[in-house]
Coordinates of C-alpha atoms in Angstrom, one line a residue:
X1 CA 82.0 118.2 192.1
X2 CA 84.6 116.8 189.5
X3 CA 84.0 114.8 186.9
X4 CA 85.0 110.6 187.8
X5 CA 88.2 109.6 184.9
X6 CA 90.0 106.5 184.9
X7 CA 93.1 108.1 182.9
X8 CA 95.4 109.7 185.0
X9 CA 97.6 113.7 183.7
X10 CA 100.0 111.5 182.0
X11 CA 98.1 108.9 180.7
X12 CA 96.2 111.3 179.1
X13 CA 98.8 113.3 178.0
X14 CA 100.7 109.6 176.3
X15 CA 97.4 109.6 174.2
X16 CA 95.8 112.6 173.5
X17 CA 98.2 115.1 173.4
X18 CA 101.7 115.5 170.9
X19 CA 104.9 114.4 171.9
X20 CA 107.5 116.9 173.6
X21 CA 110.4 115.2 172.5
X22 CA 112.2 116.6 169.8
X23 CA 113.2 113.5 167.8
X24 CA 109.3 111.9 167.8
X25 CA 108.7 115.7 166.4
X26 CA 111.1 115.6 163.9
X27 CA 109.9 112.4 163.0
X28 CA 106.5 113.1 163.2
X29 CA 105.7 116.3 162.2
X30 CA 108.2 116.4 158.8
X31 CA 106.2 118.0 155.9
X32 CA 106.2 115.7 152.8
X33 CA 105.9 117.8 148.8
X34 CA 102.9 117.4 148.8
X35 CA 102.1 119.2 152.5
X36 CA 103.8 121.9 151.4
X37 CA 102.1 122.5 148.3
X38 CA 98.5 122.7 150.6
X39 CA 99.8 124.9 152.9
X40 CA 101.5 127.4 150.9
X41 CA 97.9 128.2 149.1
X42 CA 97.3 130.0 152.7
X43 CA 99.1 133.2 152.5
X44 CA 99.2 135.0 155.3
X45 CA 101.6 133.3 157.6
X46 CA 99.8 133.3 161.2
X47 CA 97.4 130.6 158.7
X48 CA 100.3 129.5 157.1
X49 CA 101.5 127.9 160.1
X50 CA 97.9 127.5 161.4
X51 CA 96.9 125.0 158.9
X52 CA 99.6 123.0 159.5
X53 CA 99.9 122.4 162.8
X54 CA 96.1 122.0 162.4
X55 CA 97.2 119.0 159.4
X56 CA 100.1 117.4 162.3
X57 CA 97.5 117.0 165.0
X58 CA 95.2 115.3 162.6
X59 CA 97.4 112.9 161.6
X60 CA 98.8 112.4 165.1
X61 CA 97.7 112.9 168.2
X62 CA 94.5 112.1 165.9
X63 CA 92.0 114.7 167.6
X64 CA 91.6 118.1 166.5
X65 CA 93.7 121.4 167.7
X66 CA 91.3 123.2 169.8
X67 CA 91.1 127.0 169.9
X68 CA 93.8 127.8 173.1
X69 CA 95.5 124.9 173.0
X70 CA 99.2 125.5 174.1
X71 CA 101.1 124.0 171.6
X72 CA 104.9 122.5 171.8
X73 CA 107.4 125.2 170.8
X74 CA 109.7 122.6 169.4
X75 CA 106.6 121.7 167.4
X76 CA 106.4 125.3 166.3
X77 CA 109.8 125.9 165.6
X78 CA 110.8 123.0 163.6
X79 CA 107.6 123.9 160.7
X80 CA 108.0 127.6 160.2
X81 CA 111.2 126.1 159.2
X82 CA 110.0 124.4 157.0
X83 CA 107.5 126.7 155.6
X84 CA 108.9 129.9 155.5
X85 CA 107.4 131.8 159.0
X86 CA 107.9 132.5 162.5
X87 CA 107.0 130.7 165.4
X88 CA 105.4 133.9 167.0
X89 CA 102.9 133.9 164.3
X90 CA 100.8 130.9 165.0
X91 CA 100.1 133.0 168.7
X92 CA 97.5 135.2 166.0
X93 CA 96.4 132.3 164.1
X94 CA 92.4 131.5 164.4
X95 CA 91.7 135.3 165.3
X96 CA 87.7 133.8 163.5
X97 CA 86.8 130.8 165.0
X98 CA 85.6 130.8 161.1
X99 CA 89.2 129.8 160.2
X100 CA 90.5 127.5 162.3
X101 CA 86.8 125.0 161.5
X102 CA 86.9 126.0 157.8
X103 CA 90.5 125.0 157.7
X104 CA 90.1 121.6 160.1
X105 CA 86.7 120.8 157.5
X106 CA 89.4 120.5 155.0
X107 CA 92.2 119.1 156.0
X108 CA 89.6 116.2 157.1
X109 CA 88.2 116.0 153.5
X110 CA 92.2 115.8 152.2
X111 CA 93.3 113.5 154.8
X112 CA 90.2 111.2 154.0
X113 CA 89.1 111.1 157.8
X114 CA 85.6 111.8 158.9
X115 CA 84.3 113.1 162.1
X116 CA 83.4 111.2 165.8
X117 CA 79.6 110.7 165.4
X118 CA 76.9 108.6 168.3
X119 CA 77.2 105.9 166.0
X120 CA 80.5 105.4 166.5
X121 CA 79.9 105.0 170.0
X122 CA 78.3 101.6 170.1
X123 CA 81.3 100.2 168.1
X124 CA 83.8 102.0 170.8
X125 CA 82.0 99.8 173.9
X126 CA 82.2 97.0 171.4
X127 CA 85.7 97.4 171.6
X128 CA 86.2 98.5 175.2
X129 CA 84.4 95.0 176.4
X130 CA 86.9 92.8 174.4
X131 CA 90.0 94.5 176.3
X132 CA 88.0 95.4 179.7
X133 CA 87.0 91.2 179.6
X134 CA 90.7 90.5 180.1
X135 CA 92.0 93.8 182.2
X136 CA 90.9 96.4 184.3
X137 CA 93.6 99.5 183.4
X138 CA 91.8 102.2 182.4
X139 CA 94.9 103.6 179.8
X140 CA 94.7 100.6 178.3
X141 CA 91.8 100.2 177.7
X142 CA 91.5 103.6 176.5
X143 CA 94.6 103.1 174.2
X144 CA 92.6 100.0 172.5
X145 CA 89.5 102.0 171.4
X146 CA 91.6 105.8 170.4
X147 CA 94.2 102.6 168.1
X148 CA 89.9 101.6 166.7
X149 CA 89.7 104.7 165.7
X150 CA 93.0 105.4 164.3
X151 CA 92.3 102.2 162.0
X152 CA 89.2 104.0 161.0
X153 CA 90.5 106.8 160.3
X154 CA 87.9 108.7 162.5
X155 CA 88.8 111.7 163.6
X156 CA 89.7 111.4 167.6
X157 CA 87.0 113.2 170.1
X158 CA 87.3 114.9 173.2
X159 CA 89.4 112.6 175.9
X160 CA 86.2 112.5 178.2
X161 CA 84.5 110.7 176.0
X162 CA 86.1 108.0 175.8
X163 CA 87.3 107.6 179.6
X164 CA 83.3 107.6 179.8
X165 CA 82.9 104.7 178.2
X166 CA 85.8 103.2 179.0
X167 CA 84.3 103.6 182.5
X168 CA 81.2 102.1 181.7
X169 CA 82.9 99.0 180.2
X170 CA 85.8 98.1 182.5
X171 CA 82.2 98.0 185.0
X172 CA 80.3 96.4 183.0
X173 CA 83.3 93.8 182.8
X174 CA 83.5 93.8 187.0
X175 CA 80.1 92.5 187.3
X176 CA 79.7 90.1 184.4
X177 CA 83.8 89.2 185.9
X178 CA 81.5 89.1 189.8
X179 CA 78.8 87.3 188.7
X180 CA 81.0 84.6 186.8
X181 CA 82.8 83.6 189.9
X182 CA 80.1 82.8 192.0
X183 CA 77.3 81.5 189.0
X184 CA 76.8 77.9 190.3
X185 CA 77.5 79.7 194.4
X186 CA 74.9 77.9 196.6
X187 CA 72.8 79.2 199.1
X188 CA 74.8 76.6 201.4
X189 CA 78.5 78.3 200.7
X190 CA 76.8 82.0 200.4
X191 CA 75.9 81.1 203.8
X192 CA 79.3 80.1 205.3
X193 CA 81.0 83.3 203.0
X194 CA 78.6 85.4 205.3
X195 CA 79.9 83.7 208.4
X196 CA 83.2 83.9 207.7
X197 CA 83.2 88.3 208.1
X198 CA 81.0 87.9 210.5
X199 CA 82.2 89.2 214.4
X200 CA 82.2 87.3 217.1
X201 CA 81.4 89.1 220.5
X202 CA 85.3 90.2 221.1
X203 CA 84.6 91.9 217.5
X204 CA 86.9 89.1 215.9
X205 CA 85.7 87.6 212.1
X206 CA 86.6 84.2 210.8
X207 CA 88.4 85.1 207.7
X208 CA 91.1 87.0 210.0
X209 CA 91.4 83.9 211.6
X210 CA 92.3 82.0 208.6
X211 CA 94.3 84.7 207.4
X212 CA 96.4 84.6 210.4
X213 CA 97.6 80.6 209.5
X214 CA 101.2 80.5 210.8
X215 CA 103.5 80.8 207.8
X216 CA 106.6 79.7 209.8
X217 CA 107.1 75.5 208.5
X218 CA 107.4 74.1 212.4
X219 CA 106.0 71.0 213.9
X220 CA 104.1 73.4 216.7
X221 CA 102.5 75.3 213.7
X222 CA 100.7 72.0 212.0
X223 CA 98.0 72.0 213.7
X224 CA 96.9 75.8 213.2
X225 CA 97.4 75.6 209.6
X226 CA 95.8 71.7 209.3
X227 CA 92.4 73.5 210.8
X228 CA 92.8 76.8 208.8
X229 CA 92.6 74.2 205.8
X230 CA 89.9 72.5 207.3
X231 CA 88.0 75.4 207.2
X232 CA 88.2 76.7 203.9
X233 CA 87.7 73.5 202.6
X234 CA 84.4 72.8 204.2
X235 CA 82.9 75.8 202.3
X236 CA 83.3 73.4 199.6
X237 CA 85.1 76.5 197.0
X238 CA 85.7 74.4 193.6
X239 CA 89.3 75.8 192.5
X240 CA 88.1 75.1 189.4
X241 CA 86.0 77.9 189.8
X242 CA 88.7 80.5 189.3
X243 CA 89.3 79.3 185.0
X244 CA 85.1 80.6 184.7
X245 CA 85.9 84.4 184.1
X246 CA 90.0 85.6 182.7
X247 CA 92.8 84.5 184.5
X248 CA 93.7 88.7 184.6
X249 CA 90.2 89.6 185.2
X250 CA 90.7 86.6 188.6
X251 CA 94.1 88.3 189.3
X252 CA 92.9 91.7 189.8
X253 CA 89.5 89.8 192.4
X254 CA 92.0 87.5 194.2
X255 CA 94.6 90.8 194.9
X256 CA 91.9 93.0 196.0
X257 CA 90.7 90.7 198.3
X258 CA 93.9 89.9 200.5
X259 CA 93.5 93.2 201.2
X260 CA 90.2 94.3 202.2
X261 CA 89.5 93.5 205.4
X262 CA 86.3 92.1 206.7
X263 CA 84.5 95.2 207.4
X264 CA 84.8 96.8 204.0
X265 CA 83.8 93.2 202.4
X266 CA 80.9 93.6 204.5
X267 CA 79.9 96.2 203.6
X268 CA 80.2 95.7 199.6
X269 CA 77.1 95.0 197.2
X270 CA 76.6 91.1 197.7
X271 CA 78.0 90.0 194.2
X272 CA 81.3 91.6 194.9
X273 CA 81.0 90.4 198.0
X274 CA 80.6 86.6 197.4
X275 CA 82.9 87.4 194.0
X276 CA 85.8 88.0 197.1
X277 CA 84.7 86.3 198.6
X278 CA 85.2 83.3 196.5
X279 CA 88.4 84.3 195.5
X280 CA 89.6 85.1 198.7
X281 CA 89.2 80.7 199.8
X282 CA 90.9 79.4 196.9
X283 CA 93.3 81.3 197.5
X284 CA 93.9 80.9 200.8
X285 CA 93.5 76.6 200.2
X286 CA 96.3 77.0 197.6
X287 CA 98.3 79.1 200.2
X288 CA 97.4 76.7 202.9
X289 CA 97.6 73.5 201.1
X290 CA 101.4 74.8 200.4
X291 CA 102.2 76.0 204.3
X292 CA 101.8 71.8 204.8
X293 CA 103.1 70.7 202.6
X294 CA 106.2 72.7 203.1
X295 CA 106.0 71.6 206.9
X296 CA 105.9 68.3 205.9
X297 CA 109.4 68.4 204.3
X298 CA 110.3 69.9 207.0
X299 CA 109.2 66.8 209.5
X300 CA 108.6 64.4 207.1
X301 CA 107.5 62.4 210.4
X302 CA 104.8 63.9 210.3
X303 CA 100.9 63.8 208.8
X304 CA 98.3 65.1 208.8
X305 CA 96.4 61.8 210.9
X306 CA 96.9 61.4 214.1
X307 CA 99.3 59.4 215.0
X308 CA 101.3 59.8 218.6
X309 CA 104.6 61.8 217.0
X310 CA 102.4 64.7 216.8
X311 CA 103.8 67.6 219.5
X312 CA 100.3 68.2 220.2
X313 CA 98.9 64.9 220.5
X314 CA 100.7 62.7 223.4
X315 CA 99.9 59.5 224.0
X316 CA 98.3 57.6 227.1
X317 CA 100.8 56.5 229.7
X318 CA 102.5 53.7 229.5
X319 CA 105.0 52.6 232.2
X320 CA 106.3 49.8 230.6
X321 CA 106.5 51.5 227.1
X322 CA 108.2 54.9 228.6
X323 CA 110.8 52.2 230.8
X324 CA 111.8 50.3 228.0
X325 CA 112.2 53.5 225.0
X326 CA 114.5 54.7 227.7
X327 CA 117.2 52.2 227.8
X328 CA 117.2 51.7 224.1
X329 CA 118.1 55.8 224.5
X330 CA 121.0 54.7 226.4
X331 CA 121.6 51.9 224.3
X332 CA 122.2 53.3 221.3
X333 CA 124.3 56.2 223.0
X334 CA 126.6 53.3 224.1
X335 CA 126.9 51.8 220.6
X336 CA 127.0 55.5 219.1
X337 CA 125.7 56.7 215.2
X338 CA 129.4 55.7 213.4
X339 CA 129.8 52.2 214.7
X340 CA 128.9 49.0 212.5
X341 CA 127.6 46.2 213.1
X342 CA 124.2 45.3 215.1
X343 CA 122.8 45.7 218.6
X344 CA 120.2 43.8 220.3
X345 CA 118.6 45.2 224.0
X346 CA 121.4 43.2 225.4
X347 CA 124.3 44.8 223.7
X348 CA 125.9 41.0 222.8
X349 CA 127.0 42.6 219.2
X350 CA 128.1 45.8 221.3
X351 CA 131.6 44.2 221.9
X352 CA 132.5 42.8 218.7
X353 CA 131.3 46.2 216.4
X354 CA 134.3 48.2 218.3
X355 CA 137.4 46.4 217.1
X356 CA 136.6 46.6 213.6
X357 CA 135.4 51.4 214.4
X358 CA 139.2 51.6 216.9
X359 CA 141.2 49.8 213.9

């Protein structure tokens, strides 16, 4: 089974390989006078260009040249033109592995570099943990480690080494975020969260019902929004619980929780499952509250309390009241909305208002 990686091939190349564009190659790999003196001490052309390539690799990207590695042609052409040899000489460089090691040790001492050691693993874990607390991106974590090693003038280890360390700190950061999000979640809330993903006889879950809330801001959908909002608030998840962890880390959990199904949540380990459900309820409460405010903005007469004007709450039958409402409606059609003046139930003030409108 291939080893688990945290970087894509393109991300790995951007961090650990020399650049490929000519402008960056010229900016990074133009040798200075002291560099040319060091290279000129080699008698043969292959050793001169090989020494120059190792010198450039240790400066940027900051790692050692691997035996048999393909060097960009543009880089070889640039170096060959500076040291007065042919770019094809590099093909016969380091026929003896000892030459490669000796040149590397000499260049590291001249540049003031040192090799990556076991003691550096702990410091890289600390650096990676600090970065992983605010991001889930493996590229950002590995790049932060590489920057710290370059600042400490330490030769980069193999990419796989830093990727393994990045995977460790990212896993720890995820577990710490899950624990922080459910830190004050009592057993009653955990049981209520578990009931959200329990299937009924028809295979449906409470979580699925909450997610299927009617989004259109209409009076007919108000009841469904209120019922789901009451169900979410009954669990008792505090909205400020998201502040216990970094905002970026919470955003990752909330985004993932909104995508996974209840069946998938049931298969997760307990802390991760509860953390996703807590984030999901926080986000659902905010979304349902916003939907409720939009509905009330479109229909300002609607309220959450039971009232006769709600479409799903019919008033009791009252013949006298209904007859009075019908008379008022007919009187309103006779009067019209643009007439000035008032009108009582008998319509005595309706006629004096007509000349003012017709004049």
